[in-house]
Structures are given as structure tokens and as C-alpha cells.
Amino acid sequence: MKAYRAALLRFDDDQRPVYDADGLLVVGPDANGKPVVRAAGDHATLIGNYPGVSVEDLRGQLIAPGFVDMHVHYPQTDVIGAPAAGLLPWLENYTFPHESRFADPAHAREVAAFFFDELLRHGVTTALTFATSHPASVDAAFEEARARGLRFITGKVLQDRHSPDGVRDETEQSLIDTEALIQRWHGVDRLGYAITPRFAPTSTPVQLRGAGELAAKYGDVWIQSHVAENRDEVRWAAELFPDARSYLGVYGDFGLLRERAVYAHCIHLDAADRAQMARTGAVAAVSPTSNLFLGSGFFDFAAADAAGMGYGLASDVGGGTSFSPFHTMLAAYCVGREGHTKPGLSLTPGQLWWQHTAGAARALGLEGVVGNLQPGCEADFVVLNPQATPLLARKTSQANSLDELLFALIVLGDDRVVVRSVIAGS
Ligand code: GUN
Ligand code: ZN
């Protein structure tokens, strides 16, 4: 058992931030020996219950749940900042050529190692990640994640049409490979598999049907894809699937909308789509830096809430421009403010932070497992320095409320704030 004394941030069941200015976080094994949060709260109240437990003094710093990135492409680590005239040219000119290099397992391994080091440097302790269409890219990511003890989800991309040589896969073999990877990796240590059709335009109906059959057979495996990101993409999907009610409806028709199904973007949806997301339990991975960079549009937080659909925040690197959860939360705030294509609103700092931690975990079906520091949660957390830069020190010293403190970190923070990322208590 080990304890940490610091300011402490966590969330209650009503999504509200709970803050202890002088807090104590106690970490130790649960009944199965798994390192979990044993207690979290006010130092003076709790300390008497833990005589003899060593306490690391981190006063002046803030302990918070590790961030959860709901949608990121590890093979696009080197694609960040590639300019293009929107999504489809960006895929063709930069993304597919880069991803073709992941046929080489040594390349996949090198990028995966860099990617995880970068996630942890930024305080991201769990991610749902695309690999590429090459099975070796999945093995590389899982091996590197396992070596670091991470709770981590990925899967082989399915794309058997409208894709160039080097990334296009073969329908039948792609489904055989997917099932073999599920059996090899899903549930090993803290790893999980996600069935990963890239997006409807690059899969044949036969491949989507096969993906849906695997999703029915393996009910606790995740599903991840993209939907309704860009107007040209939406038009293309409608041409390719003329019988579907909508682009989202394509996924529904093939059995790919259910709990643990995570769809990046969800910008150009209509009310019936949002109702279908809510009804089926499928959730959105909101990717604001990517949507701003590629000029895709603005996620409608109010419409999503009104429909009751789940969502959380994501970097979507390499369409996204940063691994930093602070940058993503700030971009989500700006996207929420946008009031020309939809009603503008001001997300509170507590809402933004929740959407990138406990809210993202809930959307992934991992509530009470990661993304929070309530007793029983796995012991993944970050130590943040509110004085990391001169401007942050100045600004946070003037904070008169938790909202002001969190907003200063969201607006001014980046990797310099992250002193330490702790995985499974170490
Ligand atoms: N749609 C299909 N593939 C991709 C991708 O790699 N990134 C983004 N942002 N959208 C996609
Ligand atoms: Zn993406």
C-alpha cells in the first residue's frame, strides 16, 4: 500500500468534479492483487485509517485521473500537421502512404514505442486506437502496451475497397485475421480488441457483414469506425449505400451499432441518427482538434445531450494536431462556443475534464475501471504541476474557484504540466 498527499481531483456519479485542496490518495491491491484506489479524499479525515503506510508528499501539485483518449491512430504519429484540402485528399495523399509502411513489423514496433511514450508524457493512460490493415501493426501495439502495463484497446483496420495497394486488405482473410487477433489479445492483461472497419466507404458490404457477425459473436469486444465527419464523405457513403437511411444507418444495417461501438466525429448527423446512437448504446468520439484542422465541422454537444447519446473526447492524431488532453479540451470548448452552424454554448471546465476522463471511460464501457479515482478504480493517475510555466503559475495563483483553476490548466496547459503518469500504481 502507498499513499500520496496532494490536491486531488475526481468525479462523483453525477459527473461533478470533487476536489480536495489537501487530499490523500491511497493505492493498494484489491482482493485479486490488482493495484486499485483504496481511498481518496481529505487528508486530515483519511490519514488516521492508514497508520504505517508510506505517504509521498506532493503538496503543491494536483493528482487527477489519467486521461482517456477515445480515438487516436498510432500509425499516424508522423502524419500530424499534413495539410490537405479536407479529409479525402488528406487520406489519399498522406495517410494511406504512411500507413502502408506498417507492413514492416520493425517500423510498426518503433512507432508504437514512440507513440506510447508520447501518450504517457501527455498524461494519457488509456486509449482506443486504430492500428493499420496489417495484423503485425496490431501485435506491435499490444506488445508495447502490455510491456507498459496499460489498459489499451486497438484493432486491425478493415478496408477492402477504395484503398490503394499497400493498405487494402482482402475480404475473407481480413475477417480471419480479425478473429485470430481477438483470440490472441482480447482480455490478455489489460488489453482489449476493437473490430475496426475504417469507414463504410472503404469496406464492401461483405466485409461489413462479416465485421457485424464477429461483433455479435464477441459481445464484449469493442467496435470502432468513423462516421459523418465531412460533407464529401457523407455524399460518397450515400452513393455507395443507396438503400441505407443515412450514413450512420449503414453501420446499423450491418449490426455495428451497439454498446462498446465508438464512432469518431458524428458531426453531420440528423435527429434520427442521434436517436439511433442513444437507443443502441453506440457512442461518439468527439475529435475537436482534428475537426478544426481538417475543416470538417463542429460537433453539436447540445443535440447529443438532448438525444441522450454518449460521447467523450479524443485527439484523433494524425488528423488531430496534438496528443495533449489540454489542447483537446480547449478545442472542445471552442467547438462548443461555435454558434453559426448550431447553437453555441460554454462547456464548463468540469464538463470538459469529465469528458476526457470519467466520461470517456463511461462511453467506452469502462466506468469504475479507469478515468476516475473513486475506490476500486484501477490506479492510473497523473501528477500535474499548476506552476509549470510562469504564466500558469501567475494565473493559477489567482484562481478563486475550482472552475478557475481547471480552466487555467485547460487553456494554458500542455505536456509541461504533466510531472508524472502513474500506471497501475507504479
Ligand atoms: N476516415 C477514414 N479514415 C480516417 C482517418 O484515418 N482519419 C480521420 N480523421 N477520418 C477518417
Ligand atoms: Zn480517426
Short mmCIF file of C-alpha atoms and ligand atoms in Angstrom, two decimals:
data_model
loop_
_atom_site.label_atom_id
_atom_site.label_comp_id
_atom_site.label_asym_id
_atom_site.label_seq_id
_atom_site.Cartn_x
_atom_site.Cartn_y
_atom_site.Cartn_z
CA MET A 1 0.00 0.00 0.00
CA LYS A 2 1.15 3.51 -0.76
CA ALA A 3 -0.38 6.97 -0.32
CA TYR A 4 0.08 10.35 -1.97
CA ARG A 5 -0.65 13.71 -0.37
CA ALA A 6 -1.58 16.43 -2.88
CA ALA A 7 -4.53 18.38 -4.16
CA LEU A 8 -6.91 15.78 -5.54
CA LEU A 9 -9.45 15.84 -8.38
CA ARG A 10 -12.02 13.15 -9.08
CA PHE A 11 -15.68 12.89 -10.19
CA ASP A 12 -18.89 11.85 -8.45
CA ASP A 13 -21.59 9.73 -10.09
CA ASP A 14 -23.38 12.88 -11.28
CA GLN A 15 -20.37 13.95 -13.36
CA ARG A 16 -19.45 16.69 -10.90
CA PRO A 17 -15.80 17.35 -10.05
CA VAL A 18 -14.87 16.65 -6.43
CA TYR A 19 -11.82 18.50 -5.16
CA ASP A 20 -9.70 18.21 -2.03
CA ALA A 21 -7.22 21.05 -1.66
CA ASP A 22 -5.24 18.90 0.80
CA GLY A 23 -6.08 15.40 -0.35
CA LEU A 24 -4.89 11.85 0.15
CA LEU A 25 -4.89 9.10 -2.47
CA VAL A 26 -4.32 5.59 -1.13
CA VAL A 27 -3.36 2.89 -3.62
CA GLY A 28 -3.06 -0.80 -2.92
CA PRO A 29 -4.03 -4.29 -4.07
CA ASP A 30 -7.68 -5.37 -4.23
CA ALA A 31 -8.82 -8.88 -3.29
CA ASN A 32 -7.27 -10.23 -6.51
CA GLY A 33 -3.99 -8.40 -6.03
CA LYS A 34 -4.78 -5.78 -8.68
CA PRO A 35 -3.50 -2.27 -7.82
CA VAL A 36 -6.53 -0.04 -7.28
CA VAL A 37 -7.54 3.12 -5.49
CA ARG A 38 -8.29 2.12 -1.89
CA ALA A 39 -9.31 5.57 -0.68
CA ALA A 40 -9.43 9.14 -1.96
CA GLY A 41 -10.44 12.24 -0.04
CA ASP A 42 -9.43 14.78 2.53
CA HIS A 43 -6.00 14.12 4.07
CA ALA A 44 -6.93 15.00 7.65
CA THR A 45 -10.04 12.79 7.51
CA LEU A 46 -8.38 9.73 5.98
CA ILE A 47 -4.81 9.62 7.26
CA GLY A 48 -5.70 8.06 10.62
CA ASN A 49 -7.04 4.98 8.83
CA TYR A 50 -3.64 4.22 7.30
CA PRO A 51 -1.04 4.04 10.07
CA GLY A 52 2.33 2.86 8.82
CA VAL A 53 1.51 3.45 5.16
CA SER A 54 4.23 5.44 3.45
CA VAL A 55 2.97 8.81 2.20
CA GLU A 56 4.68 10.64 -0.64
CA ASP A 57 4.35 14.37 -0.11
CA LEU A 58 3.29 16.04 -3.36
CA ARG A 59 1.74 19.16 -1.88
CA GLY A 60 1.62 21.99 -4.41
CA GLN A 61 0.74 19.52 -7.15
CA LEU A 62 -2.59 18.15 -8.37
CA ILE A 63 -3.40 14.44 -8.67
CA ALA A 64 -6.11 13.69 -11.22
CA PRO A 65 -7.37 10.62 -13.11
CA GLY A 66 -5.26 9.59 -16.09
CA PHE A 67 -6.77 10.90 -19.32
CA VAL A 68 -8.66 8.58 -21.67
CA ASP A 69 -8.27 9.20 -25.43
CA MET A 70 -11.31 7.67 -27.13
CA HIS A 71 -9.98 7.77 -30.68
CA VAL A 72 -6.43 8.03 -31.98
CA HIS A 73 -4.39 6.44 -34.79
CA TYR A 74 -0.98 5.34 -33.53
CA PRO A 75 0.26 4.79 -37.12
CA GLN A 76 -0.48 8.45 -37.87
CA THR A 77 2.03 9.72 -35.32
CA ASP A 78 4.12 11.00 -38.25
CA VAL A 79 1.09 12.35 -40.14
CA ILE A 80 0.36 15.17 -37.66
CA GLY A 81 0.36 18.51 -39.45
CA ALA A 82 -0.09 17.23 -43.01
CA PRO A 83 -2.03 19.89 -44.94
CA ALA A 84 -4.77 18.90 -47.37
CA ALA A 85 -7.99 20.11 -48.96
CA GLY A 86 -10.11 18.23 -46.43
CA LEU A 87 -10.46 14.63 -45.31
CA LEU A 88 -10.47 12.62 -48.54
CA PRO A 89 -7.36 14.23 -50.15
CA TRP A 90 -5.64 14.03 -46.75
CA LEU A 91 -6.27 10.28 -46.61
CA GLU A 92 -5.10 9.70 -50.18
CA ASN A 93 -2.02 11.92 -50.20
CA TYR A 94 -0.62 11.46 -46.69
CA THR A 95 -2.38 8.89 -44.55
CA PHE A 96 -2.56 5.85 -46.78
CA PRO A 97 1.10 6.16 -47.95
CA HIS A 98 2.23 6.45 -44.32
CA GLU A 99 0.09 3.54 -43.17
CA SER A 100 1.43 1.30 -45.96
CA ARG A 101 4.79 1.32 -44.14
CA PHE A 102 3.24 -0.69 -41.29
CA ALA A 103 3.56 -3.85 -43.36
CA ASP A 104 7.06 -3.80 -41.83
CA PRO A 105 6.78 -5.09 -38.22
CA ALA A 106 10.00 -3.33 -37.18
CA HIS A 107 8.59 0.02 -38.33
CA ALA A 108 5.31 -0.68 -36.50
CA ARG A 109 7.19 -1.52 -33.32
CA GLU A 110 9.32 1.62 -33.45
CA VAL A 111 6.33 3.91 -34.00
CA ALA A 112 4.25 2.12 -31.34
CA ALA A 113 7.00 2.56 -28.75
CA PHE A 114 7.29 6.26 -29.54
CA PHE A 115 3.50 6.66 -29.50
CA PHE A 116 3.06 5.16 -26.02
CA ASP A 117 5.92 7.19 -24.60
CA GLU A 118 4.27 10.27 -26.05
CA LEU A 119 0.82 9.37 -24.64
CA LEU A 120 2.28 8.93 -21.17
CA ARG A 121 4.30 12.14 -21.40
CA HIS A 122 0.99 13.88 -22.04
CA GLY A 123 -0.89 12.13 -19.21
CA VAL A 124 -2.98 9.80 -21.39
CA THR A 125 -3.14 6.43 -19.65
CA THR A 126 -5.83 4.65 -21.72
CA ALA A 127 -6.53 4.91 -25.45
CA LEU A 128 -8.78 3.34 -28.06
CA THR A 129 -6.50 3.29 -31.07
CA PHE A 130 -6.63 2.40 -34.73
CA ALA A 131 -3.78 0.22 -35.97
CA THR A 132 -3.44 -0.30 -39.76
CA SER A 133 -4.76 -3.06 -42.01
CA HIS A 134 -1.60 -5.09 -41.32
CA PRO A 135 -2.04 -7.63 -38.48
CA ALA A 136 1.57 -7.06 -37.40
CA SER A 137 0.67 -3.45 -36.59
CA VAL A 138 -1.80 -4.76 -34.00
CA ASP A 139 0.71 -7.16 -32.46
CA ALA A 140 3.26 -4.33 -32.22
CA ALA A 141 0.84 -2.02 -30.40
CA PHE A 142 -0.39 -4.67 -27.99
CA GLU A 143 3.14 -5.81 -27.18
CA GLU A 144 4.29 -2.27 -26.41
CA ALA A 145 1.15 -1.51 -24.37
CA ARG A 146 1.49 -4.74 -22.42
CA ALA A 147 5.12 -4.00 -21.60
CA ARG A 148 3.96 -0.70 -20.06
CA GLY A 149 1.04 -2.31 -18.17
CA LEU A 150 -1.55 -0.13 -19.93
CA ARG A 151 -5.29 -0.57 -20.29
CA PHE A 152 -5.41 -0.24 -24.05
CA ILE A 153 -7.67 -1.16 -26.98
CA THR A 154 -6.81 -1.49 -30.66
CA GLY A 155 -7.66 -3.47 -33.76
CA LYS A 156 -6.73 -4.28 -37.34
CA VAL A 157 -8.24 -1.85 -39.82
CA LEU A 158 -10.68 -3.41 -42.29
CA GLN A 159 -10.58 -1.75 -45.72
CA ASP A 160 -11.10 -4.00 -48.73
CA ARG A 161 -12.05 -1.39 -51.37
CA HIS A 162 -11.42 2.19 -52.49
CA SER A 163 -7.99 1.94 -50.91
CA PRO A 164 -4.61 1.85 -52.65
CA ASP A 165 -2.24 -1.11 -52.85
CA GLY A 166 -0.31 -1.38 -49.63
CA VAL A 167 -3.24 -0.75 -47.30
CA ARG A 168 -6.14 -2.53 -49.00
CA ASP A 169 -6.89 -5.91 -47.44
CA GLU A 170 -8.63 -9.00 -48.79
CA THR A 171 -12.20 -9.58 -47.62
CA GLU A 172 -12.12 -13.15 -46.37
CA GLN A 173 -8.58 -13.02 -44.99
CA SER A 174 -9.30 -9.73 -43.18
CA LEU A 175 -12.07 -11.41 -41.18
CA ILE A 176 -9.97 -14.48 -40.44
CA ASP A 177 -7.16 -12.19 -39.25
CA THR A 178 -9.57 -10.18 -37.08
CA GLU A 179 -10.91 -13.27 -35.31
CA ALA A 180 -7.40 -14.63 -34.75
CA LEU A 181 -6.33 -11.30 -33.23
CA ILE A 182 -9.40 -11.24 -30.96
CA GLN A 183 -8.48 -14.70 -29.71
CA ARG A 184 -4.82 -13.78 -29.28
CA TRP A 185 -5.24 -10.47 -27.47
CA HIS A 186 -8.70 -9.65 -26.12
CA GLY A 187 -8.67 -9.86 -22.33
CA VAL A 188 -4.93 -10.50 -22.04
CA ASP A 189 -3.74 -8.45 -19.05
CA ARG A 190 -5.42 -5.05 -19.52
CA LEU A 191 -5.75 -5.28 -23.31
CA GLY A 192 -8.94 -5.25 -25.37
CA TYR A 193 -9.70 -5.75 -29.05
CA ALA A 194 -11.75 -3.45 -31.29
CA ILE A 195 -13.26 -4.60 -34.59
CA THR A 196 -12.16 -1.74 -36.84
CA PRO A 197 -13.80 -1.07 -40.21
CA ARG A 198 -12.01 2.14 -41.31
CA PHE A 199 -15.28 3.74 -42.52
CA ALA A 200 -18.15 2.49 -44.65
CA PRO A 201 -16.78 3.81 -48.00
CA THR A 202 -13.64 1.63 -47.80
CA SER A 203 -15.40 -1.63 -46.92
CA THR A 204 -17.52 -3.84 -49.16
CA PRO A 205 -20.91 -4.89 -47.83
CA VAL A 206 -19.48 -8.40 -47.42
CA GLN A 207 -16.68 -7.12 -45.18
CA LEU A 208 -19.11 -5.03 -43.11
CA ARG A 209 -21.41 -8.02 -42.73
CA GLY A 210 -18.51 -10.15 -41.54
CA ALA A 211 -17.49 -7.45 -39.07
CA GLY A 212 -21.05 -7.36 -37.74
CA GLU A 213 -21.08 -11.14 -37.34
CA LEU A 214 -17.86 -11.02 -35.33
CA ALA A 215 -19.32 -8.17 -33.25
CA ALA A 216 -22.32 -10.39 -32.42
CA LYS A 217 -20.15 -13.42 -31.67
CA TYR A 218 -17.74 -11.49 -29.42
CA GLY A 219 -20.12 -9.22 -27.50
CA ASP A 220 -17.56 -7.68 -25.14
CA VAL A 221 -15.15 -6.74 -27.92
CA TRP A 222 -15.22 -3.09 -28.98
CA ILE A 223 -16.14 -1.72 -32.42
CA GLN A 224 -14.57 1.47 -33.79
CA SER A 225 -15.02 3.39 -37.00
CA HIS A 226 -15.64 6.88 -38.39
CA VAL A 227 -18.95 8.47 -39.37
CA ALA A 228 -20.29 11.77 -40.70
CA GLU A 229 -17.03 13.67 -40.42
CA ASN A 230 -17.01 15.56 -43.71
CA ARG A 231 -19.67 16.53 -46.26
CA ASP A 232 -17.86 14.92 -49.24
CA GLU A 233 -17.51 11.72 -47.24
CA VAL A 234 -21.22 11.75 -46.34
CA ARG A 235 -22.15 12.18 -50.02
CA TRP A 236 -19.82 9.34 -51.02
CA ALA A 237 -21.30 7.00 -48.41
CA ALA A 238 -24.82 7.82 -49.68
CA GLU A 239 -23.77 6.92 -53.25
CA LEU A 240 -22.21 3.64 -52.17
CA PHE A 241 -25.08 2.58 -49.89
CA PRO A 242 -28.21 3.97 -51.59
CA ASP A 243 -30.57 1.76 -49.59
CA ALA A 244 -29.41 2.97 -46.18
CA ARG A 245 -31.48 5.63 -44.41
CA SER A 246 -28.32 7.55 -43.61
CA TYR A 247 -24.56 7.09 -43.31
CA LEU A 248 -24.92 6.03 -39.68
CA GLY A 249 -27.73 3.73 -40.79
CA VAL A 250 -25.21 1.73 -42.86
CA TYR A 251 -23.50 0.64 -39.66
CA GLY A 252 -26.84 -0.18 -38.07
CA ASP A 253 -27.81 -2.30 -41.09
CA PHE A 254 -24.69 -4.43 -40.61
CA GLY A 255 -25.02 -4.93 -36.84
CA LEU A 256 -22.27 -2.45 -35.98
CA LEU A 257 -24.23 -0.22 -33.60
CA ARG A 258 -24.25 -1.50 -30.04
CA GLU A 259 -22.69 -0.79 -26.67
CA ARG A 260 -18.90 -0.55 -26.93
CA ALA A 261 -19.23 0.75 -30.51
CA VAL A 262 -17.30 4.01 -30.83
CA TYR A 263 -17.77 6.30 -33.83
CA ALA A 264 -15.35 9.15 -34.38
CA HIS A 265 -16.72 12.59 -35.32
CA CYS A 266 -20.55 12.25 -35.59
CA ILE A 267 -20.76 15.81 -36.90
CA HIS A 268 -23.22 15.63 -39.81
CA LEU A 269 -25.88 13.51 -38.10
CA ASP A 270 -29.60 14.18 -38.03
CA ALA A 271 -32.04 13.71 -35.15
CA ALA A 272 -32.92 10.15 -36.19
CA ASP A 273 -29.19 9.25 -36.24
CA ARG A 274 -28.69 10.65 -32.76
CA ALA A 275 -31.73 8.75 -31.51
CA GLN A 276 -30.29 5.57 -33.06
CA MET A 277 -26.97 6.14 -31.28
CA ALA A 278 -28.79 6.60 -27.97
CA ARG A 279 -31.05 3.58 -28.50
CA THR A 280 -28.25 1.21 -29.48
CA GLY A 281 -25.69 2.44 -26.95
CA ALA A 282 -23.17 3.41 -29.64
CA VAL A 283 -21.12 6.48 -28.67
CA ALA A 284 -19.25 9.34 -30.31
CA ALA A 285 -15.54 10.10 -30.03
CA VAL A 286 -15.50 13.88 -30.30
CA SER A 287 -12.27 14.94 -32.00
CA PRO A 288 -12.17 18.74 -31.99
CA THR A 289 -8.55 19.48 -32.97
CA SER A 290 -8.96 17.16 -35.95
CA ASN A 291 -12.29 18.66 -36.98
CA LEU A 292 -10.81 22.16 -36.85
CA PHE A 293 -7.60 21.16 -38.65
CA LEU A 294 -9.35 19.32 -41.50
CA GLY A 295 -12.21 21.83 -41.60
CA SER A 296 -14.76 19.08 -41.09
CA GLY A 297 -17.34 20.89 -38.94
CA PHE A 298 -18.46 21.28 -35.34
CA PHE A 299 -19.79 18.58 -33.02
CA ASP A 300 -23.17 19.59 -31.60
CA PHE A 301 -22.89 18.93 -27.85
CA ALA A 302 -26.40 20.21 -27.08
CA ALA A 303 -28.05 17.99 -29.71
CA ALA A 304 -26.10 14.98 -28.44
CA ASP A 305 -27.21 15.67 -24.87
CA ALA A 306 -30.82 16.21 -25.93
CA ALA A 307 -30.78 12.85 -27.72
CA GLY A 308 -29.15 11.14 -24.74
CA MET A 309 -26.25 9.74 -26.73
CA GLY A 310 -22.91 9.07 -25.07
CA TYR A 311 -19.66 10.69 -26.07
CA GLY A 312 -16.19 11.61 -24.88
CA LEU A 313 -13.12 13.42 -26.10
CA ALA A 314 -10.42 12.20 -28.45
CA SER A 315 -7.26 13.52 -30.10
CA ASP A 316 -7.71 11.73 -33.46
CA VAL A 317 -3.99 12.15 -34.15
CA GLY A 318 -2.89 12.42 -37.01
CA GLY A 319 -5.96 14.37 -38.22
CA GLY A 320 -5.78 15.82 -34.72
CA THR A 321 -2.96 18.24 -34.06
CA SER A 322 -1.88 17.25 -30.55
CA PHE A 323 -1.60 14.35 -28.12
CA SER A 324 -2.26 16.81 -25.28
CA PRO A 325 -5.59 16.39 -23.48
CA PHE A 326 -5.30 20.08 -22.53
CA HIS A 327 -5.24 21.07 -26.19
CA THR A 328 -8.16 18.74 -26.93
CA MET A 329 -10.26 20.13 -24.06
CA LEU A 330 -9.55 23.70 -25.17
CA ALA A 331 -10.53 22.85 -28.76
CA ALA A 332 -13.71 21.17 -27.46
CA TYR A 333 -14.54 24.37 -25.63
CA CYS A 334 -14.04 26.41 -28.85
CA VAL A 335 -16.14 23.94 -30.87
CA GLY A 336 -18.89 24.21 -28.24
CA ARG A 337 -18.77 28.02 -28.45
CA GLU A 338 -19.19 27.98 -32.23
CA GLY A 339 -22.68 29.30 -32.78
CA HIS A 340 -23.12 29.69 -36.54
CA THR A 341 -23.84 26.11 -37.62
CA LYS A 342 -25.56 25.16 -34.33
CA PRO A 343 -26.39 26.84 -31.02
CA GLY A 344 -23.20 27.92 -29.23
CA LEU A 345 -22.67 27.01 -25.58
CA SER A 346 -19.98 27.23 -22.91
CA LEU A 347 -18.90 23.85 -21.61
CA THR A 348 -17.67 24.19 -18.05
CA PRO A 349 -14.10 23.15 -17.19
CA GLY A 350 -15.54 20.33 -15.07
CA GLN A 351 -17.56 19.05 -18.04
CA LEU A 352 -14.55 19.22 -20.37
CA TRP A 353 -12.32 17.39 -17.89
CA TRP A 354 -15.02 14.75 -17.24
CA GLN A 355 -15.43 14.15 -20.97
CA HIS A 356 -11.72 13.31 -21.23
CA THR A 357 -11.59 11.08 -18.12
CA ALA A 358 -14.59 9.52 -16.35
CA GLY A 359 -16.98 10.41 -19.19
CA ALA A 360 -14.74 8.86 -21.83
CA ALA A 361 -14.39 5.77 -19.63
CA ARG A 362 -18.18 5.55 -19.27
CA ALA A 363 -18.63 5.86 -23.03
CA LEU A 364 -16.14 3.02 -23.51
CA GLY A 365 -17.97 0.82 -21.01
CA LEU A 366 -15.09 1.23 -18.53
CA GLU A 367 -16.85 3.28 -15.85
CA GLY A 368 -15.42 2.49 -12.43
CA VAL A 369 -12.41 0.85 -14.10
CA VAL A 370 -10.38 3.80 -15.40
CA GLY A 371 -10.84 7.56 -15.76
CA ASN A 372 -11.67 8.23 -12.12
CA LEU A 373 -10.13 7.93 -8.66
CA GLN A 374 -13.04 6.52 -6.69
CA PRO A 375 -12.27 3.47 -4.54
CA GLY A 376 -11.97 0.38 -6.73
CA CYS A 377 -10.78 2.19 -9.85
CA GLU A 378 -7.55 0.94 -11.35
CA ALA A 379 -4.69 3.07 -10.12
CA ASP A 380 -3.90 5.09 -13.27
CA PHE A 381 -3.39 8.75 -12.46
CA VAL A 382 -1.42 11.86 -13.30
CA VAL A 383 0.50 14.30 -11.16
CA LEU A 384 0.10 17.83 -12.54
CA ASN A 385 2.09 20.96 -11.72
CA PRO A 386 -0.13 24.07 -11.75
CA GLN A 387 3.05 26.19 -11.70
CA ALA A 388 4.60 24.55 -14.76
CA THR A 389 5.08 27.80 -16.69
CA PRO A 390 5.40 31.39 -15.48
CA LEU A 391 2.02 32.30 -16.93
CA LEU A 392 0.33 29.22 -15.41
CA ALA A 393 1.89 29.95 -12.02
CA ARG A 394 0.65 33.51 -12.21
CA LYS A 395 -2.82 32.53 -13.40
CA THR A 396 -3.40 29.56 -11.05
CA SER A 397 -2.21 31.56 -8.04
CA GLN A 398 -5.12 33.94 -8.71
CA ALA A 399 -7.74 31.18 -9.08
CA ASN A 400 -10.64 31.73 -6.71
CA SER A 401 -12.54 28.56 -7.50
CA LEU A 402 -12.04 25.06 -8.82
CA ASP A 403 -13.50 26.17 -12.17
CA GLU A 404 -10.89 28.91 -12.44
CA LEU A 405 -8.07 26.52 -11.56
CA LEU A 406 -9.20 23.87 -14.07
CA PHE A 407 -9.83 26.42 -16.80
CA ALA A 408 -6.35 27.90 -16.38
CA LEU A 409 -4.88 24.41 -16.85
CA ILE A 410 -7.12 23.67 -19.86
CA VAL A 411 -6.31 26.92 -21.65
CA LEU A 412 -2.61 27.22 -20.79
CA GLY A 413 -1.59 23.62 -20.10
CA ASP A 414 0.34 21.10 -22.18
CA ASP A 415 2.92 18.37 -21.57
CA ARG A 416 4.95 20.68 -19.32
CA VAL A 417 2.17 20.36 -16.71
CA VAL A 418 2.40 16.57 -16.55
CA VAL A 419 5.00 15.72 -13.90
CA ARG A 420 4.28 12.01 -13.80
CA SER A 421 1.89 9.42 -15.25
CA VAL A 422 1.30 6.50 -12.88
CA ILE A 423 0.12 3.21 -14.41
CA ALA A 424 -1.39 0.54 -12.16
CA GLY A 425 0.14 2.18 -9.12
CA SER A 426 3.70 2.37 -10.42
N1 GUN B 1 -11.98 8.48 -42.06
C1 GUN B 1 -11.47 7.34 -42.56
N2 GUN B 1 -10.20 7.18 -42.16
C2 GUN B 1 -9.89 8.24 -41.41
C3 GUN B 1 -8.72 8.64 -40.71
O1 GUN B 1 -7.69 7.98 -40.70
N3 GUN B 1 -8.79 9.81 -40.02
C4 GUN B 1 -9.92 10.56 -39.99
N4 GUN B 1 -9.92 11.70 -39.30
N5 GUN B 1 -11.03 10.21 -40.64
C5 GUN B 1 -11.02 9.07 -41.34
ZN ZN B 2 -9.80 8.82 -36.86
#
